[in-house]
CSV table of C-alpha atoms in Angstrom, one decimal:
chain,number,residue,atom,x,y,z
A,234,UNK,CA,79.7,-156.5,173.1
A,235,UNK,CA,79.5,-154.3,170.4
A,236,UNK,CA,76.3,-154.8,168.4
A,237,UNK,CA,76.5,-151.8,165.7
A,238,UNK,CA,79.2,-149.8,164.8
A,239,UNK,CA,78.8,-146.6,162.8
A,240,UNK,CA,81.7,-144.7,161.1
A,241,UNK,CA,81.9,-141.4,159.3
A,242,UNK,CA,78.4,-142.0,157.9
A,243,UNK,CA,77.3,-139.5,155.2
A,244,UNK,CA,74.0,-139.3,153.2
A,245,UNK,CA,73.0,-136.3,150.8
A,246,UNK,CA,69.9,-135.9,148.3
A,247,UNK,CA,71.8,-134.0,145.5
A,248,UNK,CA,73.1,-130.9,147.0
A,249,UNK,CA,71.1,-131.3,150.3
A,250,UNK,CA,73.2,-133.1,152.8
A,251,UNK,CA,71.2,-134.6,155.6
A,252,UNK,CA,74.1,-135.9,157.3
A,253,UNK,CA,77.9,-136.3,157.4
A,254,UNK,CA,80.6,-137.7,159.3
A,255,UNK,CA,78.2,-139.5,161.9
A,256,UNK,CA,80.1,-142.0,164.1
A,257,UNK,CA,78.8,-144.1,167.1
A,258,UNK,CA,78.4,-147.5,168.7
A,259,UNK,CA,75.5,-149.7,170.4
A,260,UNK,CA,76.5,-152.3,172.5
A,261,UNK,CA,74.4,-155.4,173.7
A,262,UNK,CA,71.6,-154.5,175.9
A,263,UNK,CA,71.4,-150.9,175.2
A,264,UNK,CA,68.1,-148.9,174.6
A,265,UNK,CA,68.6,-146.1,172.5
A,266,UNK,CA,66.6,-143.3,171.6
A,267,UNK,CA,67.5,-141.4,168.6
A,268,UNK,CA,66.1,-137.9,168.2
A,269,UNK,CA,66.5,-134.8,166.0
A,270,UNK,CA,64.1,-131.9,164.6
A,271,UNK,CA,61.5,-132.9,161.8
A,272,UNK,CA,62.8,-133.2,158.3
A,273,UNK,CA,66.5,-134.1,159.4
A,274,UNK,CA,66.2,-137.8,157.9
A,275,UNK,CA,65.4,-139.8,161.1
A,276,UNK,CA,63.7,-142.3,159.0
A,277,UNK,CA,66.3,-142.3,156.3
A,278,UNK,CA,69.0,-142.8,158.8
A,279,UNK,CA,67.1,-145.8,160.1
A,280,UNK,CA,66.5,-147.4,156.8
A,281,UNK,CA,70.2,-147.1,156.1
A,282,UNK,CA,70.8,-149.1,159.3
A,283,UNK,CA,68.3,-151.6,158.3
A,284,UNK,CA,69.9,-151.8,154.8
A,285,UNK,CA,66.8,-150.7,153.0
A,286,UNK,CA,68.7,-147.5,151.3
A,287,UNK,CA,72.0,-146.6,150.4
A,288,UNK,CA,74.6,-143.9,151.5
A,289,UNK,CA,77.3,-142.0,150.3
A,290,UNK,CA,80.3,-143.0,152.3
A,291,UNK,CA,81.2,-144.2,155.7
A,292,UNK,CA,80.7,-147.9,157.2
A,293,UNK,CA,77.8,-149.7,158.9
A,294,UNK,CA,78.8,-152.4,160.5
A,295,UNK,CA,76.6,-155.1,162.5
A,296,UNK,CA,77.9,-158.2,164.6
A,297,UNK,CA,77.9,-161.2,162.4
A,298,UNK,CA,76.0,-163.7,164.6
A,299,UNK,CA,72.9,-161.3,165.6
A,300,UNK,CA,69.4,-161.2,164.1
A,301,UNK,CA,68.0,-158.0,163.1
A,302,UNK,CA,64.6,-156.8,163.1
A,303,UNK,CA,63.3,-153.7,161.6
A,304,UNK,CA,59.8,-151.8,161.8
A,305,UNK,CA,59.2,-149.3,159.1
A,306,UNK,CA,57.2,-146.3,159.8
A,307,UNK,CA,54.8,-147.2,156.9
A,308,UNK,CA,55.0,-150.9,156.4
A,309,UNK,CA,54.0,-152.3,153.0
A,310,UNK,CA,53.1,-156.0,152.3
A,311,UNK,CA,51.5,-157.8,149.5
A,312,UNK,CA,47.9,-157.1,149.4
A,313,UNK,CA,46.8,-160.5,148.2
A,314,UNK,CA,48.5,-162.1,151.2
A,315,UNK,CA,46.4,-163.2,154.4
A,316,UNK,CA,47.9,-161.9,157.8
A,317,UNK,CA,48.8,-165.2,158.6
A,318,UNK,CA,51.1,-165.5,155.7
A,319,UNK,CA,52.7,-162.0,156.1
A,320,UNK,CA,53.4,-162.5,160.2
A,321,UNK,CA,54.4,-166.0,159.8
A,322,UNK,CA,56.8,-165.8,156.8
A,323,UNK,CA,59.8,-166.9,158.9
A,324,UNK,CA,61.1,-170.2,158.0
A,325,UNK,CA,62.1,-171.2,161.5
A,326,UNK,CA,61.4,-174.8,162.6
A,327,UNK,CA,59.1,-173.8,165.3
A,328,UNK,CA,56.9,-171.2,163.1
A,329,UNK,CA,56.6,-174.2,160.4
A,330,UNK,CA,56.0,-176.5,163.5
A,331,UNK,CA,53.3,-174.1,164.7
A,332,UNK,CA,51.7,-173.5,161.3
A,333,UNK,CA,51.3,-177.6,160.9
A,334,UNK,CA,49.7,-177.6,164.5
A,335,UNK,CA,47.0,-174.9,163.7
A,336,UNK,CA,46.3,-176.6,160.4
A,337,UNK,CA,45.9,-179.9,162.2
A,338,UNK,CA,43.6,-178.3,164.9
A,339,UNK,CA,41.3,-177.2,162.1
A,340,UNK,CA,41.0,-181.1,160.8
A,341,UNK,CA,40.6,-182.9,164.2
A,342,UNK,CA,39.2,-185.8,162.6
A,343,UNK,CA,42.6,-186.6,160.8
A,344,UNK,CA,44.4,-188.3,163.8
A,345,UNK,CA,47.6,-189.0,161.9
A,346,UNK,CA,47.9,-185.1,161.0
A,347,UNK,CA,47.4,-184.4,164.7
A,348,UNK,CA,49.6,-186.8,166.0
A,349,UNK,CA,52.5,-185.6,163.8
A,350,UNK,CA,52.0,-182.2,164.7
A,351,UNK,CA,51.8,-182.8,168.4
A,352,UNK,CA,55.0,-185.0,167.9
A,353,UNK,CA,56.6,-182.1,166.0
A,354,UNK,CA,55.5,-179.5,168.6
A,355,UNK,CA,57.2,-181.5,171.7
A,356,UNK,CA,60.3,-182.5,169.8
A,357,UNK,CA,60.9,-178.6,169.2
A,358,UNK,CA,59.5,-177.4,172.3
A,359,UNK,CA,57.4,-175.3,170.5
A,360,UNK,CA,54.5,-174.9,173.0
A,361,UNK,CA,56.0,-172.0,175.0
A,362,UNK,CA,56.9,-170.4,171.5
A,363,UNK,CA,53.2,-170.8,170.4
A,364,UNK,CA,51.8,-169.0,173.6
A,365,UNK,CA,54.1,-166.1,173.2
A,366,UNK,CA,53.0,-165.5,169.6
A,367,UNK,CA,49.2,-165.8,170.8
A,368,UNK,CA,50.0,-163.3,173.4
A,369,UNK,CA,51.8,-160.8,171.3
A,370,UNK,CA,48.7,-161.1,168.5
A,371,UNK,CA,46.1,-160.8,171.2
A,372,UNK,CA,48.0,-157.6,172.8
A,373,UNK,CA,48.0,-156.0,169.3
A,374,UNK,CA,44.4,-157.1,168.7
A,375,UNK,CA,45.3,-159.2,165.7
A,376,UNK,CA,42.4,-161.8,165.3
A,377,UNK,CA,41.5,-162.6,162.1
A,378,UNK,CA,44.4,-164.2,160.5
A,379,UNK,CA,42.8,-165.4,157.4
A,380,UNK,CA,41.9,-161.7,156.4
A,381,UNK,CA,43.6,-160.1,153.2
A,382,UNK,CA,46.4,-157.6,153.7
A,383,UNK,CA,44.7,-155.4,151.1
A,384,UNK,CA,41.4,-155.2,153.1
A,385,UNK,CA,43.3,-153.6,156.0
A,386,UNK,CA,44.1,-150.0,157.3
A,387,UNK,CA,47.0,-148.2,157.8
A,388,UNK,CA,46.8,-148.7,161.5
A,389,UNK,CA,46.5,-152.4,161.3
A,390,UNK,CA,49.1,-152.8,158.9
A,391,UNK,CA,51.4,-151.3,161.3
A,392,UNK,CA,50.4,-153.6,164.2
A,393,UNK,CA,51.0,-156.4,162.0
A,394,UNK,CA,54.5,-155.1,160.9
A,395,UNK,CA,55.1,-154.7,165.0
A,396,UNK,CA,53.8,-158.2,165.7
A,397,UNK,CA,56.0,-159.8,162.8
A,398,UNK,CA,59.2,-158.2,164.4
A,399,UNK,CA,58.8,-159.1,167.9
A,400,UNK,CA,57.4,-162.6,167.0
A,401,UNK,CA,61.0,-163.4,165.1
A,402,UNK,CA,62.7,-162.2,168.2
A,403,UNK,CA,65.6,-160.2,167.0
A,404,UNK,CA,68.6,-159.5,168.9
A,405,UNK,CA,68.7,-155.7,167.8
A,406,UNK,CA,65.6,-154.1,167.1
A,407,UNK,CA,65.2,-150.9,164.9
A,408,UNK,CA,61.8,-149.1,165.4
A,409,UNK,CA,60.7,-146.3,163.8
A,410,UNK,CA,57.7,-144.6,165.6
A,411,UNK,CA,56.3,-148.0,167.3
A,412,UNK,CA,53.5,-146.4,169.0
A,413,UNK,CA,51.9,-145.0,165.9
A,414,UNK,CA,48.3,-146.8,165.9
A,415,UNK,CA,48.4,-148.2,169.1
A,416,UNK,CA,45.9,-147.5,172.0
A,417,UNK,CA,46.8,-146.7,175.4
A,418,UNK,CA,46.5,-150.4,176.7
A,419,UNK,CA,48.9,-151.8,173.6
A,420,UNK,CA,51.4,-148.7,174.3
A,421,UNK,CA,51.8,-149.7,178.0
A,422,UNK,CA,52.1,-153.6,177.1
A,423,UNK,CA,55.0,-152.7,174.6
A,424,UNK,CA,56.7,-150.6,177.1
A,425,UNK,CA,56.7,-153.3,179.4
A,426,UNK,CA,57.8,-155.8,176.9
A,427,UNK,CA,60.8,-154.0,175.5
A,428,UNK,CA,61.7,-152.9,179.0
A,429,UNK,CA,61.9,-156.7,180.1
A,430,UNK,CA,63.0,-158.6,177.3
A,431,UNK,CA,66.9,-159.0,176.9
A,432,UNK,CA,67.0,-157.1,173.3
A,433,UNK,CA,69.0,-154.1,172.3
A,434,UNK,CA,67.1,-151.4,170.7
A,435,UNK,CA,67.3,-148.1,168.5
A,436,UNK,CA,64.3,-146.2,167.9
A,437,UNK,CA,62.7,-142.9,166.7
A,438,UNK,CA,59.4,-142.2,168.8
A,439,UNK,CA,57.6,-138.7,169.2
A,440,UNK,CA,56.2,-140.2,172.4
A,441,UNK,CA,58.2,-138.9,174.8
A,442,UNK,CA,56.9,-141.0,177.8
A,443,UNK,CA,57.2,-143.8,175.8
A,444,UNK,CA,60.8,-143.0,175.0
A,445,UNK,CA,61.8,-142.6,178.8
A,446,UNK,CA,60.0,-145.5,180.2
A,447,UNK,CA,62.3,-147.7,177.4
A,448,UNK,CA,65.4,-146.4,176.4
A,449,UNK,CA,68.3,-145.9,178.5
A,450,UNK,CA,70.5,-143.7,176.1
A,451,UNK,CA,69.7,-141.0,173.7
A,452,UNK,CA,71.5,-140.1,170.6
A,453,UNK,CA,70.8,-136.6,169.4
A,454,UNK,CA,71.5,-135.3,165.8
A,455,UNK,CA,72.7,-131.5,166.1
A,456,UNK,CA,73.3,-128.8,163.7
């Protein structure tokens, strides 16, 4: 099942041609590493595929019924938002139920609110989803969800962006340097997570060991 088709894709900045007439496809279940020399436009290429940047000519076509996640190399968020507001900006019914449940837990004396939250979690079978979210946040050392984004370092922001992508469970994940700012334990956990999850991946990474553990295909820019 084809998830992505790229046909004769060309991108330039003024007279400088980054790449031209690039054609390839990625099918469901493929985990693809994208490699090239530094300065040849790898991050730009991923931004184009993620719909964050335009291109000169060609076509980028994703399968209509799939969810796409994108991890930017240097993610940017609203400084005034909290970690919780940033990570849980998804409007899925399960996320909304978990938000309501977490609020109810903070107000245990409000029996009616707690009962409604429990019933909603049960109806949506969101308990496993909540456990999975807490596992992702714990593994990436994200704990104080009320902290403001503006107080965080670049490494913390990258881990928050990664958590956001994983929590949303996309069918196709585009990852730009996913191991930046992760310690060894986090990298090993992410290797295991991406290797087992039934997702399709296209990623750029300088971590050759991580690439070899996760990916089963390589696309290389040449000349």
